[in-house]
JSON list of C-alpha atoms in Angstrom, two decimals:
[
{"chain": "A", "resi": 1, "resn": "MET", "atom": "CA", "xyz": [0.00, 0.00, 0.00]},
{"chain": "A", "resi": 2, "resn": "LEU", "atom": "CA", "xyz": [1.06, 3.59, -0.63]},
{"chain": "A", "resi": 3, "resn": "SER", "atom": "CA", "xyz": [1.40, 5.63, 2.55]},
{"chain": "A", "resi": 4, "resn": "ARG", "atom": "CA", "xyz": [1.47, 9.42, 2.85]},
{"chain": "A", "resi": 5, "resn": "ARG", "atom": "CA", "xyz": [5.11, 9.23, 3.94]},
{"chain": "A", "resi": 6, "resn": "MET", "atom": "CA", "xyz": [6.05, 7.17, 0.91]},
{"chain": "A", "resi": 7, "resn": "ARG", "atom": "CA", "xyz": [4.19, 9.51, -1.44]},
{"chain": "A", "resi": 8, "resn": "THR", "atom": "CA", "xyz": [5.99, 12.53, 0.01]},
{"chain": "A", "resi": 9, "resn": "HIS", "atom": "CA", "xyz": [9.34, 10.76, -0.26]},
{"chain": "A", "resi": 10, "resn": "TRP", "atom": "CA", "xyz": [8.68, 9.90, -3.90]},
{"chain": "A", "resi": 11, "resn": "ILE", "atom": "CA", "xyz": [7.77, 13.47, -4.81]},
{"chain": "A", "resi": 12, "resn": "LEU", "atom": "CA", "xyz": [10.78, 14.93, -3.01]},
{"chain": "A", "resi": 13, "resn": "LEU", "atom": "CA", "xyz": [13.08, 12.41, -4.69]},
{"chain": "A", "resi": 14, "resn": "ALA", "atom": "CA", "xyz": [11.72, 13.32, -8.11]},
{"chain": "A", "resi": 15, "resn": "LEU", "atom": "CA", "xyz": [12.00, 17.04, -7.41]},
{"chain": "A", "resi": 16, "resn": "LEU", "atom": "CA", "xyz": [15.57, 16.62, -6.15]},
{"chain": "A", "resi": 17, "resn": "LEU", "atom": "CA", "xyz": [16.68, 14.74, -9.24]},
{"chain": "A", "resi": 18, "resn": "THR", "atom": "CA", "xyz": [14.92, 17.15, -11.57]},
{"chain": "A", "resi": 19, "resn": "CYS", "atom": "CA", "xyz": [16.32, 20.27, -9.92]},
{"chain": "A", "resi": 20, "resn": "SER", "atom": "CA", "xyz": [19.84, 18.90, -9.61]},
{"chain": "A", "resi": 21, "resn": "ALA", "atom": "CA", "xyz": [19.79, 18.06, -13.33]},
{"chain": "A", "resi": 22, "resn": "ALA", "atom": "CA", "xyz": [19.75, 21.72, -14.35]},
{"chain": "A", "resi": 23, "resn": "ALA", "atom": "CA", "xyz": [23.15, 22.33, -15.93]},
{"chain": "A", "resi": 24, "resn": "ALA", "atom": "CA", "xyz": [22.83, 25.79, -17.51]},
{"chain": "A", "resi": 25, "resn": "GLU", "atom": "CA", "xyz": [20.42, 28.60, -18.18]},
{"chain": "A", "resi": 26, "resn": "THR", "atom": "CA", "xyz": [17.32, 27.77, -20.21]},
{"chain": "A", "resi": 27, "resn": "ILE", "atom": "CA", "xyz": [17.54, 28.80, -23.88]},
{"chain": "A", "resi": 28, "resn": "VAL", "atom": "CA", "xyz": [14.53, 30.56, -25.44]},
{"chain": "A", "resi": 29, "resn": "PRO", "atom": "CA", "xyz": [15.20, 31.60, -29.08]},
{"chain": "A", "resi": 30, "resn": "ARG", "atom": "CA", "xyz": [13.74, 34.93, -30.16]},
{"chain": "A", "resi": 31, "resn": "GLU", "atom": "CA", "xyz": [15.06, 35.36, -33.72]},
{"chain": "A", "resi": 32, "resn": "TRP", "atom": "CA", "xyz": [13.13, 33.28, -36.25]},
{"chain": "A", "resi": 33, "resn": "LEU", "atom": "CA", "xyz": [12.51, 32.85, -39.96]},
{"chain": "A", "resi": 34, "resn": "LEU", "atom": "CA", "xyz": [8.93, 31.88, -40.89]},
{"chain": "A", "resi": 35, "resn": "ILE", "atom": "CA", "xyz": [7.37, 30.59, -44.10]},
{"chain": "A", "resi": 36, "resn": "GLY", "atom": "CA", "xyz": [3.82, 29.63, -45.02]},
{"chain": "A", "resi": 37, "resn": "ALA", "atom": "CA", "xyz": [2.54, 26.48, -46.72]},
{"chain": "A", "resi": 38, "resn": "VAL", "atom": "CA", "xyz": [3.54, 26.01, -50.36]},
{"chain": "A", "resi": 39, "resn": "ASN", "atom": "CA", "xyz": [1.91, 22.60, -50.86]},
{"chain": "A", "resi": 40, "resn": "THR", "atom": "CA", "xyz": [-1.74, 21.61, -50.74]},
{"chain": "A", "resi": 41, "resn": "ARG", "atom": "CA", "xyz": [-2.43, 18.98, -48.10]},
{"chain": "A", "resi": 42, "resn": "GLY", "atom": "CA", "xyz": [-5.25, 16.49, -48.46]},
{"chain": "A", "resi": 43, "resn": "ARG", "atom": "CA", "xyz": [-6.44, 12.95, -47.90]},
{"chain": "A", "resi": 44, "resn": "ARG", "atom": "CA", "xyz": [-3.83, 11.09, -49.88]},
{"chain": "A", "resi": 45, "resn": "PRO", "atom": "CA", "xyz": [-1.25, 8.50, -48.80]},
{"chain": "A", "resi": 46, "resn": "PHE", "atom": "CA", "xyz": [1.69, 10.89, -49.06]},
{"chain": "A", "resi": 47, "resn": "ASN", "atom": "CA", "xyz": [1.58, 14.67, -48.97]},
{"chain": "A", "resi": 48, "resn": "PRO", "atom": "CA", "xyz": [4.39, 16.46, -50.81]},
{"chain": "A", "resi": 49, "resn": "ASP", "atom": "CA", "xyz": [6.46, 18.88, -48.78]},
{"chain": "A", "resi": 50, "resn": "ALA", "atom": "CA", "xyz": [8.82, 21.08, -50.77]},
{"chain": "A", "resi": 51, "resn": "ILE", "atom": "CA", "xyz": [10.20, 22.79, -47.64]},
{"chain": "A", "resi": 52, "resn": "PHE", "atom": "CA", "xyz": [11.08, 19.47, -45.99]},
{"chain": "A", "resi": 53, "resn": "GLN", "atom": "CA", "xyz": [12.65, 18.24, -49.21]},
{"chain": "A", "resi": 54, "resn": "ARG", "atom": "CA", "xyz": [14.82, 21.33, -49.58]},
{"chain": "A", "resi": 55, "resn": "TYR", "atom": "CA", "xyz": [16.06, 21.78, -46.01]},
{"chain": "A", "resi": 56, "resn": "LEU", "atom": "CA", "xyz": [15.55, 18.58, -44.02]},
{"chain": "A", "resi": 57, "resn": "LEU", "atom": "CA", "xyz": [15.75, 15.59, -46.36]},
{"chain": "A", "resi": 58, "resn": "ASP", "atom": "CA", "xyz": [19.49, 16.16, -46.75]},
{"chain": "A", "resi": 59, "resn": "ARG", "atom": "CA", "xyz": [21.22, 16.81, -43.41]},
{"chain": "A", "resi": 60, "resn": "ASP", "atom": "CA", "xyz": [23.94, 18.76, -45.24]},
{"chain": "A", "resi": 61, "resn": "ALA", "atom": "CA", "xyz": [21.46, 21.15, -46.89]},
{"chain": "A", "resi": 62, "resn": "LYS", "atom": "CA", "xyz": [22.08, 24.85, -46.33]},
{"chain": "A", "resi": 63, "resn": "PRO", "atom": "CA", "xyz": [19.69, 26.52, -43.87]},
{"chain": "A", "resi": 64, "resn": "PRO", "atom": "CA", "xyz": [17.20, 29.11, -45.14]},
{"chain": "A", "resi": 65, "resn": "VAL", "atom": "CA", "xyz": [17.93, 32.83, -45.33]},
{"chain": "A", "resi": 66, "resn": "GLU", "atom": "CA", "xyz": [15.55, 35.76, -45.19]},
{"chain": "A", "resi": 67, "resn": "GLY", "atom": "CA", "xyz": [13.82, 36.39, -48.52]},
{"chain": "A", "resi": 68, "resn": "GLU", "atom": "CA", "xyz": [14.62, 32.94, -49.94]},
{"chain": "A", "resi": 69, "resn": "LYS", "atom": "CA", "xyz": [11.73, 31.63, -52.03]},
{"chain": "A", "resi": 70, "resn": "VAL", "atom": "CA", "xyz": [10.32, 28.09, -52.01]},
{"chain": "A", "resi": 71, "resn": "GLU", "atom": "CA", "xyz": [7.86, 26.82, -54.62]},
{"chain": "A", "resi": 72, "resn": "GLY", "atom": "CA", "xyz": [5.49, 23.88, -54.20]},
{"chain": "A", "resi": 73, "resn": "GLU", "atom": "CA", "xyz": [4.17, 21.28, -56.62]},
{"chain": "A", "resi": 74, "resn": "GLU", "atom": "CA", "xyz": [1.41, 23.50, -58.06]},
{"chain": "A", "resi": 75, "resn": "GLY", "atom": "CA", "xyz": [3.47, 26.66, -58.41]},
{"chain": "A", "resi": 76, "resn": "ARG", "atom": "CA", "xyz": [2.38, 28.03, -55.04]},
{"chain": "A", "resi": 77, "resn": "ALA", "atom": "CA", "xyz": [5.30, 29.89, -53.46]},
{"chain": "A", "resi": 78, "resn": "ASP", "atom": "CA", "xyz": [6.29, 31.80, -50.35]},
{"chain": "A", "resi": 79, "resn": "SER", "atom": "CA", "xyz": [9.45, 33.38, -48.94]},
{"chain": "A", "resi": 80, "resn": "TRP", "atom": "CA", "xyz": [11.14, 33.18, -45.55]},
{"chain": "A", "resi": 81, "resn": "LYS", "atom": "CA", "xyz": [10.37, 36.22, -43.40]},
{"chain": "A", "resi": 82, "resn": "SER", "atom": "CA", "xyz": [12.16, 37.40, -40.27]},
{"chain": "A", "resi": 83, "resn": "VAL", "atom": "CA", "xyz": [10.11, 37.49, -37.04]},
{"chain": "A", "resi": 84, "resn": "ILE", "atom": "CA", "xyz": [11.22, 38.47, -33.53]},
{"chain": "A", "resi": 85, "resn": "ALA", "atom": "CA", "xyz": [9.51, 36.75, -30.61]},
{"chain": "A", "resi": 86, "resn": "ASP", "atom": "CA", "xyz": [8.25, 38.84, -27.69]},
{"chain": "A", "resi": 87, "resn": "GLU", "atom": "CA", "xyz": [10.21, 39.10, -24.44]},
{"chain": "A", "resi": 88, "resn": "SER", "atom": "CA", "xyz": [8.81, 35.78, -23.19]},
{"chain": "A", "resi": 89, "resn": "GLY", "atom": "CA", "xyz": [9.86, 34.01, -26.40]},
{"chain": "A", "resi": 90, "resn": "GLN", "atom": "CA", "xyz": [6.33, 33.74, -27.80]},
{"chain": "A", "resi": 91, "resn": "VAL", "atom": "CA", "xyz": [6.17, 33.87, -31.61]},
{"chain": "A", "resi": 92, "resn": "LYS", "atom": "CA", "xyz": [2.79, 35.40, -32.38]},
{"chain": "A", "resi": 93, "resn": "ALA", "atom": "CA", "xyz": [2.51, 34.40, -36.01]},
{"chain": "A", "resi": 94, "resn": "ARG", "atom": "CA", "xyz": [1.27, 31.32, -37.84]},
{"chain": "A", "resi": 95, "resn": "ALA", "atom": "CA", "xyz": [3.55, 29.45, -40.21]},
{"chain": "A", "resi": 96, "resn": "ARG", "atom": "CA", "xyz": [3.98, 26.10, -41.89]},
{"chain": "A", "resi": 97, "resn": "TYR", "atom": "CA", "xyz": [7.66, 26.08, -40.90]},
{"chain": "A", "resi": 98, "resn": "ALA", "atom": "CA", "xyz": [9.82, 28.18, -38.61]},
{"chain": "A", "resi": 99, "resn": "TYR", "atom": "CA", "xyz": [13.61, 28.15, -38.43]},
{"chain": "A", "resi": 100, "resn": "THR", "atom": "CA", "xyz": [16.10, 29.35, -35.85]},
{"chain": "A", "resi": 101, "resn": "LYS", "atom": "CA", "xyz": [19.79, 28.83, -35.11]},
{"chain": "A", "resi": 102, "resn": "VAL", "atom": "CA", "xyz": [20.97, 28.13, -31.56]},
{"chain": "A", "resi": 103, "resn": "ARG", "atom": "CA", "xyz": [24.65, 28.36, -30.71]},
{"chain": "A", "resi": 104, "resn": "SER", "atom": "CA", "xyz": [25.99, 26.24, -27.86]},
{"chain": "A", "resi": 105, "resn": "GLU", "atom": "CA", "xyz": [29.43, 26.52, -26.27]},
{"chain": "A", "resi": 106, "resn": "ARG", "atom": "CA", "xyz": [29.50, 22.75, -25.69]},
{"chain": "A", "resi": 107, "resn": "ALA", "atom": "CA", "xyz": [27.71, 19.55, -26.60]},
{"chain": "A", "resi": 108, "resn": "MET", "atom": "CA", "xyz": [24.84, 18.88, -24.21]},
{"chain": "A", "resi": 109, "resn": "VAL", "atom": "CA", "xyz": [21.35, 17.43, -23.80]},
{"chain": "A", "resi": 110, "resn": "ALA", "atom": "CA", "xyz": [18.34, 19.68, -23.24]},
{"chain": "A", "resi": 111, "resn": "LEU", "atom": "CA", "xyz": [14.64, 19.14, -22.62]},
{"chain": "A", "resi": 112, "resn": "ALA", "atom": "CA", "xyz": [12.78, 20.78, -25.51]},
{"chain": "A", "resi": 113, "resn": "ARG", "atom": "CA", "xyz": [9.29, 22.13, -24.86]},
{"chain": "A", "resi": 114, "resn": "LEU", "atom": "CA", "xyz": [7.28, 23.40, -27.82]},
{"chain": "A", "resi": 115, "resn": "PRO", "atom": "CA", "xyz": [3.75, 24.54, -26.88]},
{"chain": "A", "resi": 116, "resn": "GLY", "atom": "CA", "xyz": [1.86, 25.51, -30.02]},
{"chain": "A", "resi": 117, "resn": "GLY", "atom": "CA", "xyz": [4.16, 23.57, -32.37]},
{"chain": "A", "resi": 118, "resn": "GLY", "atom": "CA", "xyz": [3.51, 20.20, -33.98]},
{"chain": "A", "resi": 119, "resn": "SER", "atom": "CA", "xyz": [7.00, 18.86, -34.74]},
{"chain": "A", "resi": 120, "resn": "LEU", "atom": "CA", "xyz": [10.56, 19.80, -33.92]},
{"chain": "A", "resi": 121, "resn": "PHE", "atom": "CA", "xyz": [13.71, 19.07, -35.92]},
{"chain": "A", "resi": 122, "resn": "VAL", "atom": "CA", "xyz": [17.10, 19.53, -34.23]},
{"chain": "A", "resi": 123, "resn": "ASN", "atom": "CA", "xyz": [20.04, 19.11, -36.61]},
{"chain": "A", "resi": 124, "resn": "GLY", "atom": "CA", "xyz": [17.84, 16.86, -38.74]},
{"chain": "A", "resi": 125, "resn": "ASP", "atom": "CA", "xyz": [16.50, 14.67, -35.91]},
{"chain": "A", "resi": 126, "resn": "ALA", "atom": "CA", "xyz": [12.71, 14.74, -35.52]},
{"chain": "A", "resi": 127, "resn": "PHE", "atom": "CA", "xyz": [10.83, 15.09, -32.22]},
{"chain": "A", "resi": 128, "resn": "VAL", "atom": "CA", "xyz": [7.20, 15.52, -31.21]},
{"chain": "A", "resi": 129, "resn": "GLY", "atom": "CA", "xyz": [5.98, 18.97, -30.18]},
{"chain": "A", "resi": 130, "resn": "ASP", "atom": "CA", "xyz": [3.05, 20.09, -28.02]},
{"chain": "A", "resi": 131, "resn": "ILE", "atom": "CA", "xyz": [0.58, 21.41, -30.59]},
{"chain": "A", "resi": 132, "resn": "TYR", "atom": "CA", "xyz": [-2.25, 21.90, -28.06]},
{"chain": "A", "resi": 133, "resn": "GLY", "atom": "CA", "xyz": [-0.08, 23.44, -25.35]},
{"chain": "A", "resi": 134, "resn": "ASN", "atom": "CA", "xyz": [-0.68, 20.74, -22.75]},
{"chain": "A", "resi": 135, "resn": "HIS", "atom": "CA", "xyz": [2.52, 21.68, -20.86]},
{"chain": "A", "resi": 136, "resn": "ARG", "atom": "CA", "xyz": [4.25, 18.36, -21.39]},
{"chain": "A", "resi": 137, "resn": "VAL", "atom": "CA", "xyz": [7.52, 17.40, -19.76]},
{"chain": "A", "resi": 138, "resn": "GLY", "atom": "CA", "xyz": [9.39, 17.98, -23.00]},
{"chain": "A", "resi": 139, "resn": "VAL", "atom": "CA", "xyz": [11.59, 15.72, -25.09]},
{"chain": "A", "resi": 140, "resn": "PRO", "atom": "CA", "xyz": [15.36, 15.26, -24.67]},
{"chain": "A", "resi": 141, "resn": "VAL", "atom": "CA", "xyz": [17.35, 16.59, -27.65]},
{"chain": "A", "resi": 142, "resn": "ALA", "atom": "CA", "xyz": [21.09, 16.63, -28.32]},
{"chain": "A", "resi": 143, "resn": "LEU", "atom": "CA", "xyz": [22.71, 20.01, -28.95]},
{"chain": "A", "resi": 144, "resn": "ARG", "atom": "CA", "xyz": [26.19, 19.98, -30.45]},
{"chain": "A", "resi": 145, "resn": "ALA", "atom": "CA", "xyz": [28.98, 22.45, -29.81]},
{"chain": "A", "resi": 146, "resn": "GLY", "atom": "CA", "xyz": [28.61, 25.34, -32.23]},
{"chain": "A", "resi": 147, "resn": "ASP", "atom": "CA", "xyz": [25.57, 26.09, -34.39]},
{"chain": "A", "resi": 148, "resn": "ASN", "atom": "CA", "xyz": [22.41, 23.99, -34.06]},
{"chain": "A", "resi": 149, "resn": "HIS", "atom": "CA", "xyz": [19.80, 24.23, -36.81]},
{"chain": "A", "resi": 150, "resn": "ILE", "atom": "CA", "xyz": [16.25, 23.97, -35.52]},
{"chain": "A", "resi": 151, "resn": "PHE", "atom": "CA", "xyz": [13.00, 23.76, -37.48]},
{"chain": "A", "resi": 152, "resn": "VAL", "atom": "CA", "xyz": [9.44, 23.82, -36.16]},
{"chain": "A", "resi": 153, "resn": "ARG", "atom": "CA", "xyz": [6.75, 22.34, -38.42]},
{"chain": "A", "resi": 154, "resn": "GLY", "atom": "CA", "xyz": [3.06, 23.10, -38.03]},
{"chain": "A", "resi": 155, "resn": "THR", "atom": "CA", "xyz": [1.97, 25.80, -35.61]},
{"chain": "A", "resi": 156, "resn": "ARG", "atom": "CA", "xyz": [-1.40, 26.39, -33.95]},
{"chain": "A", "resi": 157, "resn": "GLY", "atom": "CA", "xyz": [-1.57, 30.12, -33.44]},
{"chain": "A", "resi": 158, "resn": "SER", "atom": "CA", "xyz": [1.50, 31.31, -31.56]},
{"chain": "A", "resi": 159, "resn": "PHE", "atom": "CA", "xyz": [4.30, 29.01, -30.38]},
{"chain": "A", "resi": 160, "resn": "ARG", "atom": "CA", "xyz": [7.30, 29.10, -28.05]},
{"chain": "A", "resi": 161, "resn": "LEU", "atom": "CA", "xyz": [10.43, 26.96, -27.95]},
{"chain": "A", "resi": 162, "resn": "GLU", "atom": "CA", "xyz": [12.27, 26.36, -24.70]},
{"chain": "A", "resi": 163, "resn": "LEU", "atom": "CA", "xyz": [15.49, 24.36, -24.34]},
{"chain": "A", "resi": 164, "resn": "GLU", "atom": "CA", "xyz": [16.32, 23.46, -20.74]},
{"chain": "A", "resi": 165, "resn": "PRO", "atom": "CA", "xyz": [19.83, 21.98, -20.39]},
{"chain": "A", "resi": 166, "resn": "VAL", "atom": "CA", "xyz": [19.99, 18.92, -18.11]},
{"chain": "A", "resi": 167, "resn": "ALA", "atom": "CA", "xyz": [22.86, 16.87, -16.74]},
{"chain": "A", "resi": 168, "resn": "GLU", "atom": "CA", "xyz": [23.43, 13.74, -18.80]},
{"chain": "A", "resi": 169, "resn": "GLY", "atom": "CA", "xyz": [21.79, 10.66, -17.31]},
{"chain": "A", "resi": 170, "resn": "LEU", "atom": "CA", "xyz": [18.35, 9.68, -16.03]},
{"chain": "A", "resi": 171, "resn": "VAL", "atom": "CA", "xyz": [15.91, 12.37, -14.93]},
{"chain": "A", "resi": 172, "resn": "LEU", "atom": "CA", "xyz": [12.60, 11.90, -13.12]},
{"chain": "A", "resi": 173, "resn": "ALA", "atom": "CA", "xyz": [10.05, 14.40, -14.44]},
{"chain": "A", "resi": 174, "resn": "ALA", "atom": "CA", "xyz": [8.18, 15.26, -11.24]},
{"chain": "A", "resi": 175, "resn": "SER", "atom": "CA", "xyz": [5.98, 17.78, -13.06]},
{"chain": "A", "resi": 176, "resn": "ASP", "atom": "CA", "xyz": [4.21, 14.93, -14.88]},
{"chain": "A", "resi": 177, "resn": "ALA", "atom": "CA", "xyz": [3.80, 12.42, -12.03]},
{"chain": "A", "resi": 178, "resn": "THR", "atom": "CA", "xyz": [0.49, 10.58, -11.78]},
{"chain": "A", "resi": 179, "resn": "LEU", "atom": "CA", "xyz": [-0.19, 10.07, -8.07]},
{"chain": "A", "resi": 180, "resn": "PRO", "atom": "CA", "xyz": [-3.36, 9.25, -6.10]},
{"chain": "A", "resi": 181, "resn": "ASP", "atom": "CA", "xyz": [-5.21, 11.53, -3.70]},
{"chain": "A", "resi": 182, "resn": "LEU", "atom": "CA", "xyz": [-4.60, 10.18, -0.22]},
{"chain": "A", "resi": 183, "resn": "VAL", "atom": "CA", "xyz": [-6.75, 10.42, 2.90]},
{"chain": "A", "resi": 184, "resn": "ALA", "atom": "CA", "xyz": [-5.05, 10.97, 6.24]},
{"chain": "A", "resi": 185, "resn": "GLY", "atom": "CA", "xyz": [-5.07, 7.84, 8.38]},
{"chain": "A", "resi": 186, "resn": "GLN", "atom": "CA", "xyz": [-6.04, 5.53, 5.51]},
{"chain": "A", "resi": 187, "resn": "ASP", "atom": "CA", "xyz": [-3.80, 3.15, 3.62]},
{"chain": "A", "resi": 188, "resn": "TYR", "atom": "CA", "xyz": [-3.93, 3.07, -0.16]},
{"chain": "A", "resi": 189, "resn": "ALA", "atom": "CA", "xyz": [-3.47, 0.11, -2.48]},
{"chain": "A", "resi": 190, "resn": "GLY", "atom": "CA", "xyz": [-3.12, 1.30, -6.06]},
{"chain": "A", "resi": 191, "resn": "GLU", "atom": "CA", "xyz": [-0.84, 2.61, -8.75]},
{"chain": "A", "resi": 192, "resn": "GLY", "atom": "CA", "xyz": [1.29, 5.66, -9.40]},
{"chain": "A", "resi": 193, "resn": "SER", "atom": "CA", "xyz": [3.67, 6.68, -12.16]},
{"chain": "A", "resi": 194, "resn": "VAL", "atom": "CA", "xyz": [6.37, 9.19, -13.06]},
{"chain": "A", "resi": 195, "resn": "VAL", "atom": "CA", "xyz": [8.04, 9.91, -16.41]},
{"chain": "A", "resi": 196, "resn": "VAL", "atom": "CA", "xyz": [11.66, 8.75, -16.64]},
{"chain": "A", "resi": 197, "resn": "VAL", "atom": "CA", "xyz": [13.80, 10.61, -19.19]},
{"chain": "A", "resi": 198, "resn": "ASN", "atom": "CA", "xyz": [17.03, 9.24, -20.67]},
{"chain": "A", "resi": 199, "resn": "ALA", "atom": "CA", "xyz": [18.92, 12.51, -21.15]},
{"chain": "A", "resi": 200, "resn": "SER", "atom": "CA", "xyz": [21.76, 10.73, -22.90]},
{"chain": "A", "resi": 201, "resn": "PRO", "atom": "CA", "xyz": [22.71, 9.81, -26.49]},
{"chain": "A", "resi": 202, "resn": "ARG", "atom": "CA", "xyz": [23.31, 6.25, -25.29]},
{"chain": "A", "resi": 203, "resn": "PRO", "atom": "CA", "xyz": [20.70, 3.55, -24.56]},
{"chain": "A", "resi": 204, "resn": "VAL", "atom": "CA", "xyz": [19.90, 2.37, -21.04]},
{"chain": "A", "resi": 205, "resn": "GLU", "atom": "CA", "xyz": [19.38, -1.39, -20.90]},
{"chain": "A", "resi": 206, "resn": "ALA", "atom": "CA", "xyz": [17.22, -1.50, -17.79]},
{"chain": "A", "resi": 207, "resn": "VAL", "atom": "CA", "xyz": [15.66, 0.95, -15.35]},
{"chain": "A", "resi": 208, "resn": "LEU", "atom": "CA", "xyz": [14.15, -0.24, -12.07]},
{"chain": "A", "resi": 209, "resn": "LEU", "atom": "CA", "xyz": [12.49, 2.31, -9.82]},
{"chain": "A", "resi": 210, "resn": "THR", "atom": "CA", "xyz": [12.56, 1.58, -6.12]},
{"chain": "A", "resi": 211, "resn": "VAL", "atom": "CA", "xyz": [10.50, 3.24, -3.42]},
{"chain": "A", "resi": 212, "resn": "GLU", "atom": "CA", "xyz": [11.57, 3.94, 0.14]},
{"chain": "A", "resi": 213, "resn": "PRO", "atom": "CA", "xyz": [10.30, 3.06, 2.66]},
{"chain": "A", "resi": 214, "resn": "PRO", "atom": "CA", "xyz": [9.34, -0.34, 1.18]},
{"chain": "A", "resi": 215, "resn": "VAL", "atom": "CA", "xyz": [5.79, -0.74, -0.08]},
{"chain": "A", "resi": 216, "resn": "THR", "atom": "CA", "xyz": [3.58, -3.07, 1.93]},
{"chain": "A", "resi": 217, "resn": "GLY", "atom": "CA", "xyz": [2.64, -6.05, -0.22]},
{"chain": "A", "resi": 218, "resn": "GLY", "atom": "CA", "xyz": [5.45, -5.63, -2.77]},
{"chain": "A", "resi": 219, "resn": "TRP", "atom": "CA", "xyz": [6.31, -3.30, -5.62]},
{"chain": "A", "resi": 220, "resn": "ASP", "atom": "CA", "xyz": [5.33, -3.90, -9.23]},
{"chain": "A", "resi": 221, "resn": "GLY", "atom": "CA", "xyz": [8.15, -2.32, -11.22]},
{"chain": "A", "resi": 222, "resn": "ALA", "atom": "CA", "xyz": [9.72, -4.58, -13.83]},
{"chain": "A", "resi": 223, "resn": "PRO", "atom": "CA", "xyz": [13.00, -3.36, -15.38]},
{"chain": "A", "resi": 224, "resn": "GLU", "atom": "CA", "xyz": [12.49, -1.45, -18.64]},
{"chain": "A", "resi": 225, "resn": "GLY", "atom": "CA", "xyz": [15.00, -0.21, -21.19]},
{"chain": "A", "resi": 226, "resn": "LEU", "atom": "CA", "xyz": [15.21, 3.31, -22.62]},
{"chain": "A", "resi": 227, "resn": "VAL", "atom": "CA", "xyz": [16.40, 4.26, -26.08]},
{"chain": "A", "resi": 228, "resn": "PRO", "atom": "CA", "xyz": [18.84, 7.20, -26.50]},
{"chain": "A", "resi": 229, "resn": "LEU", "atom": "CA", "xyz": [17.07, 10.50, -25.84]},
{"chain": "A", "resi": 230, "resn": "GLY", "atom": "CA", "xyz": [13.93, 8.55, -24.95]},
{"chain": "A", "resi": 231, "resn": "LEU", "atom": "CA", "xyz": [11.37, 8.71, -22.20]},
{"chain": "A", "resi": 232, "resn": "ARG", "atom": "CA", "xyz": [8.89, 6.33, -20.66]}
]
């Protein structure tokens, strides 16, 4: 059963690991290039994407520059336009794609949060965004030393990108824990969960969470593996 003491211990442990993982100041890009849709999307097996083909299909492709024109399959075209986010980092403009460049002094892993954006591409690697702004934990991404080329695809109104550097290793995301409501003086027999993030470019073969003090009646937590830059 899950006691109040155990629940408190679990939360404090998760908060401790999350807070101690902070390795540097959070990065919030403000200088962006935006471009609208140049292809017509519809109910067909594969939708063409001239912007993806030009800048993301080849990892060695040159990044966009302001005023550069892209033309779609039916002659529809648009050009990249410069936009500056507000002081909070919010980009208050809709776009099919957005591009920014982030410079890092060293290689590191960061938790990327993208409320209002559908997909994120970091140096060619694709990650899920947070199109509906549900305040998710974020996804671990690898930043390299030097320039990092970042694309956002699909925005829903305004969007904001936040890159929170974390120490390499496992991180418990306390902000997204699923825990029961407990009643003072009553034991609880049930389930709880917390997101485990592998903030590392290397796989983790097995992760086994343990709870202290021990849970009455045993603990159901089979070892699980985590892919590089994965979460579970």
